[in-house]
C-alpha cells in the first residue's frame, strides 16, 4: 500500500442507479473534498440511459447536492465525470470504453490504475468481468480492481459459480467484495475495543461471558426493492453477510498482525466453527417473521404482502432471530443471539455483551438479583460504548444500583464519521482489502445459512404475517432466549 494519494479511474457500472446516486457519488465527493484522493482522477459512468458527459455531470451534481444538502460549487470536481452509455451485455461497446479510459489516463496522467465498480444487479457480474478481460480492459501498466456489490450469490452453489466466473478474469487479490457494515466506524471499532484494552480480552471467553446479542433493526419496509427482496428475504439480505461478519469480528482470535490476510484468516476460522444447523434443527435455533400492518412513529403502514412487487401470498421472511453456537475452546457454550428485521420499532444496530453473574450475591441474600455487567457497542445511529456496572446506592446501606460508563463517538465536536462507502472506496483505491470479504468467508457464511433457507423455502410459514409493523418482531424471538434463561436487552438509545 502506498502512502501517496491514490490515483485511478473509477468505472461505475450502474451509474444511473440508486446505489451510485445515494452512496457512490457523494463518497467520491467527500474523498475529494478531504483531499484524500489525487486531484487527477476520472470517473466514468456506464448505464443504458442516454446521457452526454455534460448531462451526466449535471445529474451527478444534483445527486451530490441532494445527498449532502449543500450546493456543489466546485465545478472542477464535476468536470472529472464522464459517461459511456451502453448495454453491458453488448461486447462491442467495451472497446470504446477502453479507448475512453486510455484517453483519460493520458489526460490525467493516471498510470493505468482502474477500479471497476459493479453497482448493478448480480446477474451481470460474470458477464461484465468476462467482457472486461476479453476486450483487454484489465491489462494495463498499473493495477485493476473489481468491486462487487451484494448479493454475492443466492446460496453456496450460485456463489461458487459466480466466484468461478469472476475468477476467470480477476485474481482473489483484485476482487473487493463489499459488505458495507465493515465500513462502519463502530464495526471497525470492535477489534480495537477488544485488542487495545487489557481489561476486556482476558474476560472475552466462555468463562466470563454469558451471551452476546446483536440486533440490527430497521423501521423501513422494503421500499422500492420488493422485486429483489421477495426472492432474498432477511436471512440472505442481512444475516449471511452483515450479521455473520459482526459475529466473526466479535469472536475471532487476536490476529498475529493487523494485516488483511491475518485478520481475514481469523474471521474465517470463526465462520468455520459455527455449529452447523441441520434441517431438523432449524426451528430450534432460528425464528422467522414477516411484518403485517402497523404503525411506525404514529404513521400507519401496510403489511409486507401489500408492498409493491411483492407476492400477495409471499412466504419471504422480513425478520430473523437466531441462536448461533461457536464450537471452539473460547466460545463453547456461549450463545450468540442475532436478530434483524424490517419495520421494527427503531432503526438501531447494537451489540450487547452480557457477562456472567458474580459467583455469589453478597448484597441481596434474599434472592433479588444484581444487574449483570453489560458492554454495549452502539453501531448506529448513535455510535459509542456503554459499560454497565453496579455501584452502591447512595444513602442506603449496601444496596446496589446499576450505573453506566458512557462514551459517545459521534457526540464529540469535529468528529464527522465518514460514511461506510466513503471509507471502503478509499480502502479499495489504496489496495487495502481488510474490510472486504474474502471468498472463504463468503463460502463459509453460505454453508451455514443454506440449510435454514432450504427449510424455510420448502415449508410455508402458516402464521405469516406474525409481527406488527412497529414492533420488535414475533413472540417466538423472545422465547428463543427465554428458554435459555435470557432476554433481549432493549435497543433504545438509553441502553
Ligand atoms: N441501492 C442500495 O441501497 C443497495 C444496493 N446494493 C446492490 O448494488 C447493486 C445496484 O443496486 P441499485 O443501484 O439499487 O440498482 P438499480 O436498479 O437502482 O440500478 C441498476 C443500474 O444498472 C443499470 N443497468 C441495468 N441493466 C443494464 C444493462 N443491461 N446495461 C447497462 N446498465 C444496466 C441501470 O441503468 P439503466 O437503466 O440506465 O441501464 C442502473 O444504473 C445491486 O447489486 C444491489 O443489490 C447493495 C446494497 C444497498
Ligand atoms: O445491505 C443492506 O443493508 C441495509 C441496512 O443497512 P444500514 O447501513 O442502513 O443498516 C438494508 O436496508 C438492506 O435491505 C440490505 O440490503
Coordinates of C-alpha atoms and ligand atoms in Angstrom, one line a residue:
X1 CA 0.0 0.0 0.0
X2 CA 1.4 3.4 -0.9
X3 CA 1.2 6.4 1.3
X4 CA 0.7 8.7 -1.7
X5 CA -2.8 9.9 -2.6
X6 CA -4.4 7.1 -4.6
X7 CA -4.8 7.9 -8.3
X8 CA -7.1 5.9 -10.6
X9 CA -10.0 6.0 -12.9
X10 CA -13.2 4.6 -11.5
X11 CA -15.7 3.0 -13.8
X12 CA -19.1 2.7 -12.3
X13 CA -21.3 0.2 -13.9
X14 CA -24.9 1.1 -13.0
X15 CA -24.2 4.8 -12.8
X16 CA -27.8 5.9 -13.1
X17 CA -28.9 3.6 -10.3
X18 CA -29.9 4.1 -6.7
X19 CA -26.6 3.0 -5.1
X20 CA -24.5 5.2 -7.3
X21 CA -26.7 8.2 -6.6
X22 CA -27.1 7.8 -2.9
X23 CA -23.7 6.4 -1.9
X24 CA -21.0 6.3 -4.5
X25 CA -21.0 9.9 -6.0
X26 CA -21.3 11.5 -2.6
X27 CA -18.5 9.3 -1.3
X28 CA -16.2 10.3 -4.1
X29 CA -17.0 13.9 -3.5
X30 CA -16.2 13.6 0.2
X31 CA -12.8 12.0 -0.6
X32 CA -12.1 14.8 -3.0
X33 CA -13.1 17.5 -0.5
X34 CA -10.9 15.9 2.2
X35 CA -8.1 15.8 -0.3
X36 CA -7.7 12.1 0.3
X37 CA -7.5 11.2 -3.4
X38 CA -5.4 12.7 -6.1
X39 CA -6.9 15.7 -7.9
X40 CA -6.0 13.8 -11.1
X41 CA -8.8 11.2 -11.2
X42 CA -11.6 10.3 -13.6
X43 CA -15.0 8.7 -13.1
X44 CA -16.7 7.0 -16.0
X45 CA -20.4 6.2 -15.6
X46 CA -21.9 3.3 -17.5
X47 CA -25.6 2.5 -17.9
X48 CA -28.0 2.3 -20.8
X49 CA -29.9 5.6 -20.2
X50 CA -28.9 8.2 -22.7
X51 CA -26.6 11.0 -21.3
X52 CA -23.9 13.2 -22.7
X53 CA -20.9 13.8 -20.5
X54 CA -22.5 17.2 -19.8
X55 CA -25.9 15.9 -18.8
X56 CA -24.3 13.2 -16.7
X57 CA -22.3 15.8 -14.8
X58 CA -25.5 17.7 -14.1
X59 CA -27.1 14.6 -12.8
X60 CA -24.1 13.7 -10.6
X61 CA -24.1 17.3 -9.3
X62 CA -27.8 17.1 -8.4
X63 CA -27.3 13.8 -6.6
X64 CA -24.4 15.0 -4.6
X65 CA -26.3 18.2 -3.6
X66 CA -29.3 16.1 -2.6
X67 CA -27.1 13.8 -0.5
X68 CA -25.0 16.4 1.1
X69 CA -27.8 19.1 1.4
X70 CA -25.2 21.6 0.1
X71 CA -24.8 23.4 -3.1
X72 CA -21.8 22.0 -5.1
X73 CA -19.8 25.0 -6.2
X74 CA -16.7 23.1 -7.2
X75 CA -17.0 22.8 -11.0
X76 CA -13.6 21.3 -11.3
X77 CA -14.6 18.2 -9.3
X78 CA -17.6 17.6 -11.6
X79 CA -15.6 18.0 -14.7
X80 CA -13.8 14.7 -13.9
X81 CA -17.0 12.8 -14.6
X82 CA -17.7 11.1 -18.0
X83 CA -20.4 8.9 -19.3
X84 CA -20.4 6.0 -21.7
X85 CA -23.9 4.6 -22.4
X86 CA -24.1 1.0 -23.4
X87 CA -25.8 -2.3 -22.6
X88 CA -23.2 -4.3 -20.6
X89 CA -24.2 -7.4 -22.5
X90 CA -23.1 -5.9 -25.7
X91 CA -19.5 -6.9 -26.2
X92 CA -18.8 -4.4 -29.0
X93 CA -19.0 -1.4 -26.6
X94 CA -16.1 -2.4 -24.4
X95 CA -13.6 -1.4 -27.0
X96 CA -15.0 2.2 -26.9
X97 CA -14.9 2.2 -23.1
X98 CA -11.2 1.0 -23.4
X99 CA -10.4 3.9 -25.7
X100 CA -12.1 6.4 -23.4
X101 CA -10.1 5.1 -20.4
X102 CA -6.8 5.3 -22.3
X103 CA -7.6 8.8 -23.3
X104 CA -8.5 9.8 -19.7
X105 CA -5.4 8.1 -18.3
X106 CA -3.3 10.2 -20.6
X107 CA -5.2 13.4 -19.9
X108 CA -5.0 12.9 -16.1
X109 CA -1.6 11.2 -16.0
X110 CA -3.0 8.1 -14.4
X111 CA -0.7 5.1 -14.7
X112 CA -3.3 2.6 -15.8
X113 CA -4.9 2.1 -12.4
X114 CA -8.6 1.2 -12.8
X115 CA -11.4 0.4 -10.5
X116 CA -14.4 -1.4 -12.0
X117 CA -17.3 -0.9 -9.6
X118 CA -20.2 -3.2 -10.4
X119 CA -23.2 -1.3 -8.9
X120 CA -25.6 -3.5 -10.9
X121 CA -27.8 -6.5 -10.5
X122 CA -25.7 -9.6 -9.7
X123 CA -26.8 -11.4 -12.9
X124 CA -24.4 -9.0 -14.8
X125 CA -21.3 -9.6 -12.6
X126 CA -20.0 -12.6 -14.5
X127 CA -20.7 -11.1 -18.0
X128 CA -19.0 -7.8 -17.2
X129 CA -15.9 -9.4 -15.7
X130 CA -15.6 -11.7 -18.7
X131 CA -16.0 -8.9 -21.2
X132 CA -13.5 -6.6 -19.3
X133 CA -10.9 -9.3 -19.6
X134 CA -11.8 -10.5 -23.2
X135 CA -11.7 -6.9 -24.5
X136 CA -8.4 -6.2 -22.8
X137 CA -9.5 -3.6 -20.2
X138 CA -7.8 -5.5 -17.4
X139 CA -4.4 -5.5 -19.0
X140 CA -2.8 -2.2 -18.0
X141 CA 0.5 -0.9 -16.8
X142 CA -1.0 -0.2 -13.4
X143 CA -3.4 -2.1 -11.2
X144 CA -7.0 -3.1 -11.9
X145 CA -9.6 -3.9 -9.1
X146 CA -13.1 -5.2 -9.3
X147 CA -15.6 -4.1 -6.7
X148 CA -18.6 -6.4 -6.4
X149 CA -21.8 -5.4 -4.7
X150 CA -24.0 -7.8 -2.8
X151 CA -25.7 -10.2 -3.0
X152 CA -22.8 -12.5 -3.8
X153 CA -24.9 -15.4 -4.9
X154 CA -28.2 -16.8 -3.7
X155 CA -26.7 -19.8 -1.9
X156 CA -23.4 -21.6 -1.8
X157 CA -23.8 -23.2 -5.2
X158 CA -24.6 -20.0 -7.1
X159 CA -22.0 -18.0 -5.1
X160 CA -19.4 -20.6 -6.2
X161 CA -20.5 -20.3 -9.8
X162 CA -20.3 -16.6 -9.7
X163 CA -16.9 -16.7 -8.0
X164 CA -15.6 -19.0 -10.7
X165 CA -16.8 -16.7 -13.3
X166 CA -15.2 -13.6 -11.9
X167 CA -12.0 -15.5 -11.0
X168 CA -11.6 -16.2 -14.8
X169 CA -10.9 -12.5 -15.2
X170 CA -9.7 -11.3 -11.8
X171 CA -7.5 -12.9 -9.1
X172 CA -8.7 -13.0 -5.5
X173 CA -6.4 -10.1 -4.6
X174 CA -8.1 -7.9 -7.3
X175 CA -11.6 -8.7 -6.0
X176 CA -13.1 -6.4 -3.4
X177 CA -16.4 -7.8 -2.2
X178 CA -18.3 -5.1 -0.5
X179 CA -20.0 -5.6 2.9
X180 CA -20.8 -2.1 3.9
X181 CA -21.1 -3.0 7.5
X182 CA -17.4 -3.5 7.5
X183 CA -17.0 0.2 6.6
X184 CA -19.0 1.4 9.7
X185 CA -16.9 3.2 12.2
X186 CA -18.1 1.2 15.2
X187 CA -17.9 -2.2 13.5
X188 CA -14.3 -1.4 12.8
X189 CA -14.0 -0.4 16.5
X190 CA -15.0 -3.9 17.7
X191 CA -11.4 -5.0 17.0
X192 CA -9.9 -2.0 18.8
X193 CA -12.2 -2.3 21.8
X194 CA -11.2 -5.9 22.1
X195 CA -7.5 -5.8 21.3
X196 CA -6.4 -2.4 22.6
X197 CA -7.9 -2.8 26.1
X198 CA -6.2 -5.0 28.7
X199 CA -9.4 -5.2 30.7
X200 CA -11.6 -6.9 28.1
X201 CA -9.6 -9.6 26.3
X202 CA -8.9 -11.7 29.5
X203 CA -12.7 -11.8 30.0
X204 CA -13.6 -12.4 26.4
X205 CA -14.5 -16.1 26.6
X206 CA -16.9 -18.7 27.9
X207 CA -15.7 -18.4 31.5
X208 CA -16.9 -14.8 31.8
X209 CA -19.4 -14.1 29.0
X210 CA -23.0 -15.4 29.4
X211 CA -24.2 -14.5 25.9
X212 CA -23.7 -12.0 23.1
X213 CA -26.7 -10.3 21.4
X214 CA -26.6 -8.5 18.1
X215 CA -29.6 -6.6 16.9
X216 CA -29.9 -4.7 13.6
X217 CA -33.4 -3.4 13.3
X218 CA -34.9 -1.1 10.7
X219 CA -38.0 0.9 10.6
X220 CA -38.1 1.0 6.8
X221 CA -40.0 -1.6 4.9
X222 CA -38.8 -3.0 1.5
X223 CA -39.4 0.4 -0.1
X224 CA -38.9 0.0 -3.9
X225 CA -36.8 -3.1 -3.7
X226 CA -39.7 -5.6 -3.5
X227 CA -38.6 -7.5 -6.6
X228 CA -35.2 -8.2 -5.2
X229 CA -36.2 -8.6 -1.6
X230 CA -39.0 -11.1 -2.2
X231 CA -36.5 -13.5 -3.6
X232 CA -34.0 -12.8 -1.0
X233 CA -35.5 -12.3 2.5
X234 CA -33.8 -11.1 5.7
X235 CA -31.7 -14.2 6.0
X236 CA -29.8 -13.7 2.8
X237 CA -30.1 -9.9 2.8
X238 CA -28.7 -9.3 6.3
X239 CA -27.7 -12.5 8.1
X240 CA -25.4 -14.2 5.5
X241 CA -23.3 -11.1 5.3
X242 CA -23.6 -8.2 7.8
X243 CA -24.7 -10.2 10.9
X244 CA -22.2 -13.0 10.4
X245 CA -19.4 -10.5 9.8
X246 CA -20.2 -8.9 13.1
X247 CA -20.2 -12.3 14.8
X248 CA -16.8 -13.1 13.2
X249 CA -15.3 -9.8 14.5
X250 CA -16.6 -10.4 18.0
X251 CA -15.5 -13.9 18.2
X252 CA -12.2 -14.1 16.3
X253 CA -8.8 -14.7 18.0
X254 CA -6.4 -11.8 18.0
X255 CA -4.7 -11.7 14.7
X256 CA -0.9 -12.1 14.6
X257 CA -0.7 -8.7 12.9
X258 CA -3.2 -6.2 11.6
X259 CA -2.7 -7.4 8.0
X260 CA -5.5 -8.2 5.6
X261 CA -4.6 -11.8 5.5
X262 CA -4.2 -12.3 9.2
X263 CA -7.5 -10.7 10.1
X264 CA -9.4 -12.5 7.4
X265 CA -8.0 -15.8 8.3
X266 CA -9.1 -15.3 12.0
X267 CA -12.6 -14.4 10.8
X268 CA -12.8 -17.4 8.5
X269 CA -11.9 -19.7 11.5
X270 CA -14.9 -18.4 13.4
X271 CA -17.3 -18.9 10.5
X272 CA -16.0 -22.4 10.0
X273 CA -16.5 -23.1 13.7
X274 CA -20.2 -22.1 13.6
X275 CA -22.1 -25.1 14.7
X276 CA -23.9 -26.3 11.5
X277 CA -27.7 -26.4 11.8
X278 CA -29.3 -29.4 10.2
X279 CA -32.7 -29.2 8.6
X280 CA -34.3 -30.8 11.6
X281 CA -32.8 -28.3 14.0
X282 CA -33.8 -25.1 12.2
X283 CA -36.9 -24.5 14.4
X284 CA -34.8 -25.0 17.5
X285 CA -32.3 -22.3 16.6
X286 CA -34.0 -19.9 14.2
X287 CA -37.2 -17.9 14.1
X288 CA -38.6 -16.2 11.0
X289 CA -41.1 -13.4 10.8
X290 CA -43.0 -11.2 8.3
X291 CA -44.5 -7.9 9.1
X292 CA -48.2 -7.1 8.9
X293 CA -49.8 -3.7 9.0
X294 CA -48.9 -1.4 11.9
X295 CA -47.7 2.0 12.9
X296 CA -44.2 3.4 12.5
X297 CA -43.8 6.6 14.5
X298 CA -47.6 7.1 14.6
X299 CA -48.0 6.6 10.8
X300 CA -49.9 3.6 9.5
X301 CA -48.0 1.4 7.2
X302 CA -49.0 -1.6 5.0
X303 CA -48.0 -5.2 5.6
X304 CA -45.2 -6.8 3.6
X305 CA -47.6 -8.7 1.4
X306 CA -49.2 -5.5 0.3
X307 CA -45.9 -3.8 -0.7
X308 CA -45.1 -3.1 -4.4
X309 CA -43.6 -6.0 -6.4
X310 CA -44.2 -8.5 -3.5
X311 CA -46.2 -11.7 -4.0
X312 CA -49.5 -11.2 -2.1
X313 CA -49.0 -14.7 -0.6
X314 CA -45.3 -14.3 -0.1
X315 CA -43.5 -16.7 2.2
X316 CA -40.5 -14.4 2.5
X317 CA -39.2 -13.5 5.9
X318 CA -38.6 -9.9 6.8
X319 CA -37.3 -10.8 10.3
X320 CA -34.9 -13.3 11.5
X321 CA -33.7 -14.2 15.0
X322 CA -31.2 -16.9 15.6
X323 CA -29.0 -18.6 18.2
X324 CA -25.5 -19.4 17.0
X325 CA -23.0 -21.6 18.8
X326 CA -19.3 -21.4 18.0
X327 CA -17.8 -24.7 18.7
X328 CA -14.2 -23.8 19.7
X329 CA -12.3 -23.6 23.0
X330 CA -13.1 -19.9 23.6
X331 CA -16.8 -19.9 22.9
X332 CA -18.1 -23.4 23.7
X333 CA -21.4 -23.0 25.5
X334 CA -21.9 -19.2 24.8
X335 CA -24.9 -18.4 22.7
X336 CA -24.6 -15.6 20.1
X337 CA -28.1 -14.3 19.6
X338 CA -28.8 -12.3 16.4
X339 CA -31.9 -10.6 15.2
X340 CA -32.7 -8.3 12.3
X341 CA -35.8 -7.2 10.6
X342 CA -37.7 -4.5 8.7
X343 CA -40.5 -2.4 10.0
X344 CA -39.4 -2.7 13.6
X345 CA -39.7 -0.2 16.4
X346 CA -36.5 1.6 15.9
X347 CA -33.5 1.9 13.5
X348 CA -30.7 0.6 15.6
X349 CA -27.7 -1.7 15.4
X350 CA -26.3 -2.7 18.8
X351 CA -24.2 -5.4 20.3
X352 CA -24.7 -6.3 23.9
X353 CA -22.1 -8.5 25.6
X354 CA -23.6 -9.9 28.8
X355 CA -21.1 -11.0 31.4
X356 CA -21.8 -13.9 33.7
X357 CA -23.1 -13.1 37.2
X358 CA -20.8 -12.7 40.2
X359 CA -20.2 -16.1 41.8
X360 CA -22.0 -15.2 44.9
X361 CA -24.6 -12.4 45.6
X362 CA -23.5 -10.7 48.8
X363 CA -25.9 -7.8 48.5
X364 CA -29.2 -9.5 48.1
X365 CA -29.1 -12.8 50.0
X366 CA -32.9 -12.8 49.9
X367 CA -32.9 -13.6 46.2
X368 CA -33.0 -10.2 44.4
X369 CA -30.5 -10.2 41.6
X370 CA -27.7 -7.8 40.7
X371 CA -27.8 -6.3 37.3
X372 CA -25.4 -8.2 35.1
X373 CA -22.4 -6.3 33.7
X374 CA -23.0 -5.4 30.1
X375 CA -20.8 -4.0 27.4
X376 CA -22.9 -2.3 24.8
X377 CA -21.4 -1.4 21.5
X378 CA -23.6 1.1 19.7
X379 CA -23.1 0.7 16.0
X380 CA -25.8 3.1 14.7
X381 CA -27.4 5.6 14.7
X382 CA -25.6 6.6 18.0
X383 CA -22.0 5.5 17.9
X384 CA -20.3 4.6 21.2
X385 CA -19.7 2.2 24.0
X386 CA -21.5 1.8 27.3
X387 CA -20.3 -0.3 30.2
X388 CA -23.0 -1.2 32.7
X389 CA -21.6 -1.7 36.2
X390 CA -23.0 -1.8 39.7
X391 CA -22.3 0.8 42.4
X392 CA -23.5 1.5 45.9
X393 CA -27.0 3.0 46.1
X394 CA -26.4 6.4 47.7
X395 CA -27.6 6.7 51.3
X396 CA -28.7 3.1 51.5
X397 CA -26.6 0.6 53.4
X398 CA -25.0 -1.8 51.0
X399 CA -27.7 -1.8 48.3
X400 CA -26.5 -1.7 44.7
X401 CA -27.7 0.4 41.8
X402 CA -26.8 -0.1 38.1
X403 CA -24.6 2.7 36.7
X404 CA -23.3 3.3 33.2
X405 CA -20.0 4.5 31.9
X406 CA -20.7 6.1 28.5
X407 CA -18.6 7.0 25.5
X408 CA -20.3 8.6 22.6
X409 CA -18.2 8.6 19.5
X410 CA -20.4 10.8 17.3
X411 CA -21.1 13.4 20.0
X412 CA -17.5 14.8 20.0
X413 CA -17.3 18.1 18.3
X414 CA -15.5 17.9 15.0
X415 CA -15.9 14.2 14.6
X416 CA -17.7 13.6 11.4
X417 CA -17.7 9.9 11.0
X418 CA -17.1 9.1 7.3
X419 CA -19.9 7.1 5.7
X420 CA -19.1 3.4 5.2
X421 CA -18.9 3.6 1.4
X422 CA -16.5 6.6 1.6
X423 CA -14.1 4.5 3.7
X424 CA -14.5 1.4 1.6
X425 CA -13.9 3.2 -1.6
X426 CA -10.8 4.8 -0.2
X427 CA -9.6 1.5 1.1
X428 CA -10.1 0.0 -2.3
X429 CA -8.2 2.8 -4.0
X430 CA -5.3 2.2 -1.6
X431 CA -5.5 -1.5 -2.2
X432 CA -6.5 -2.4 1.4
X433 CA -8.9 -5.3 1.3
X434 CA -9.1 -5.8 5.0
X435 CA -12.7 -4.6 5.3
X436 CA -13.9 -6.5 2.2
X437 CA -14.9 -10.2 2.4
X438 CA -12.6 -12.9 1.2
X439 CA -14.2 -15.7 -0.8
X440 CA -13.6 -18.2 2.1
X441 CA -15.7 -16.0 4.4
X442 CA -18.5 -15.8 1.8
X443 CA -18.4 -19.6 1.2
X444 CA -18.5 -20.4 5.0
X445 CA -21.3 -18.0 5.6
X446 CA -23.4 -19.5 2.8
X447 CA -22.7 -23.0 4.1
X448 CA -24.1 -22.0 7.5
X449 CA -27.2 -20.2 6.1
X450 CA -28.2 -22.6 3.3
X451 CA -29.9 -25.3 5.4
X452 CA -32.0 -22.7 7.1
X453 CA -33.2 -21.1 3.8
X454 CA -33.8 -24.5 2.3
X455 CA -36.2 -25.4 5.2
X456 CA -37.9 -22.0 5.1
X457 CA -38.4 -22.1 1.3
X458 CA -39.9 -25.6 1.4
X459 CA -42.2 -25.1 4.3
X460 CA -44.9 -22.4 4.2
X461 CA -45.0 -20.2 7.3
X462 CA -48.6 -20.7 8.4
X463 CA -48.6 -17.8 10.8
X464 CA -47.3 -15.1 8.4
X465 CA -47.7 -12.1 8.9
X466 CA -46.6 -12.8 12.5
X467 CA -45.4 -9.4 13.7
X468 CA -47.0 -6.0 13.6
X469 CA -45.0 -3.2 11.8
X470 CA -43.5 -1.1 14.6
X471 CA -43.0 -4.0 17.0
X472 CA -39.8 -5.9 17.9
X473 CA -40.7 -9.0 15.9
X474 CA -42.6 -12.2 16.7
X475 CA -43.0 -13.6 20.2
X476 CA -41.0 -16.6 19.2
X477 CA -37.9 -14.5 19.0
X478 CA -38.3 -13.7 22.7
X479 CA -38.9 -17.3 23.6
X480 CA -35.7 -18.3 21.8
X481 CA -33.8 -16.6 24.6
X482 CA -36.3 -17.3 27.4
X483 CA -35.7 -21.0 27.1
X484 CA -32.0 -20.4 27.8
X485 CA -32.9 -18.1 30.8
X486 CA -32.0 -14.9 29.0
X487 CA -33.9 -12.0 27.4
X488 CA -33.2 -9.4 24.7
X489 CA -31.8 -6.3 26.1
X490 CA -33.6 -3.2 24.9
X491 CA -32.2 -1.4 21.9
X492 CA -33.2 2.1 23.0
X493 CA -30.6 4.8 22.9
X494 CA -30.5 4.9 26.7
X495 CA -29.1 1.3 26.9
Ligands
LIG1 N1 -29.4 0.5 -3.5 C1 -28.8 0.1 -2.4 O1 -29.0 0.8 -1.3 C2 -28.0 -1.1 -2.3 C3 -27.7 -1.8 -3.5 N2 -26.9 -2.9 -3.4 C4 -26.5 -3.6 -4.6 O2 -26.0 -2.7 -5.6 C5 -26.3 -3.1 -6.9 C6 -27.1 -2.0 -7.6 O3 -28.2 -1.7 -6.9 P1 -29.1 -0.4 -7.2 O4 -28.3 0.8 -7.5 O5 -30.1 -0.3 -6.1 O6 -29.9 -0.9 -8.5 P2 -30.7 0.0 -9.5 O7 -31.8 -0.9 -10.1 O8 -31.2 1.3 -8.9 O9 -29.7 0.4 -10.7 C7 -29.3 -0.6 -11.6 C8 -28.3 0.1 -12.6 O10 -27.9 -0.8 -13.6 C9 -28.1 -0.2 -14.9 N3 -28.4 -1.3 -15.8 C10 -29.3 -2.2 -15.7 N4 -29.3 -3.1 -16.8 C11 -28.2 -2.7 -17.5 C12 -27.6 -3.2 -18.7 N5 -28.0 -4.3 -19.4 N6 -26.5 -2.5 -19.2 C13 -26.1 -1.4 -18.6 N7 -26.6 -0.9 -17.5 C14 -27.7 -1.5 -16.9 C15 -29.3 0.7 -14.7 O11 -29.2 1.8 -15.6 P3 -30.1 1.9 -16.9 O12 -31.5 1.5 -16.6 O13 -29.9 3.3 -17.3 O14 -29.4 1.0 -17.9 C16 -28.9 1.3 -13.3 O15 -27.9 2.3 -13.5 C17 -27.2 -4.4 -6.7 O16 -26.4 -5.5 -6.8 C18 -27.7 -4.2 -5.3 O17 -28.1 -5.5 -4.7 C19 -26.4 -3.3 -2.2 C20 -26.6 -2.6 -1.0 C21 -27.5 -1.5 -1.0
LIG2 O1 -27.4 -4.4 2.8 C1 -28.4 -4.0 3.3 O2 -28.4 -3.1 4.3 C2 -29.5 -2.3 4.6 C3 -29.3 -1.8 6.0 O3 -28.1 -1.1 6.1 P1 -27.9 0.1 7.2 O4 -26.5 0.6 6.9 O5 -28.9 1.1 6.9 O6 -28.0 -0.6 8.5 C4 -30.8 -2.9 4.4 O7 -31.8 -2.0 4.5 C5 -30.9 -3.6 3.1 O8 -32.1 -4.3 3.0 C6 -29.7 -4.5 2.9 O9 -29.7 -4.9 1.5

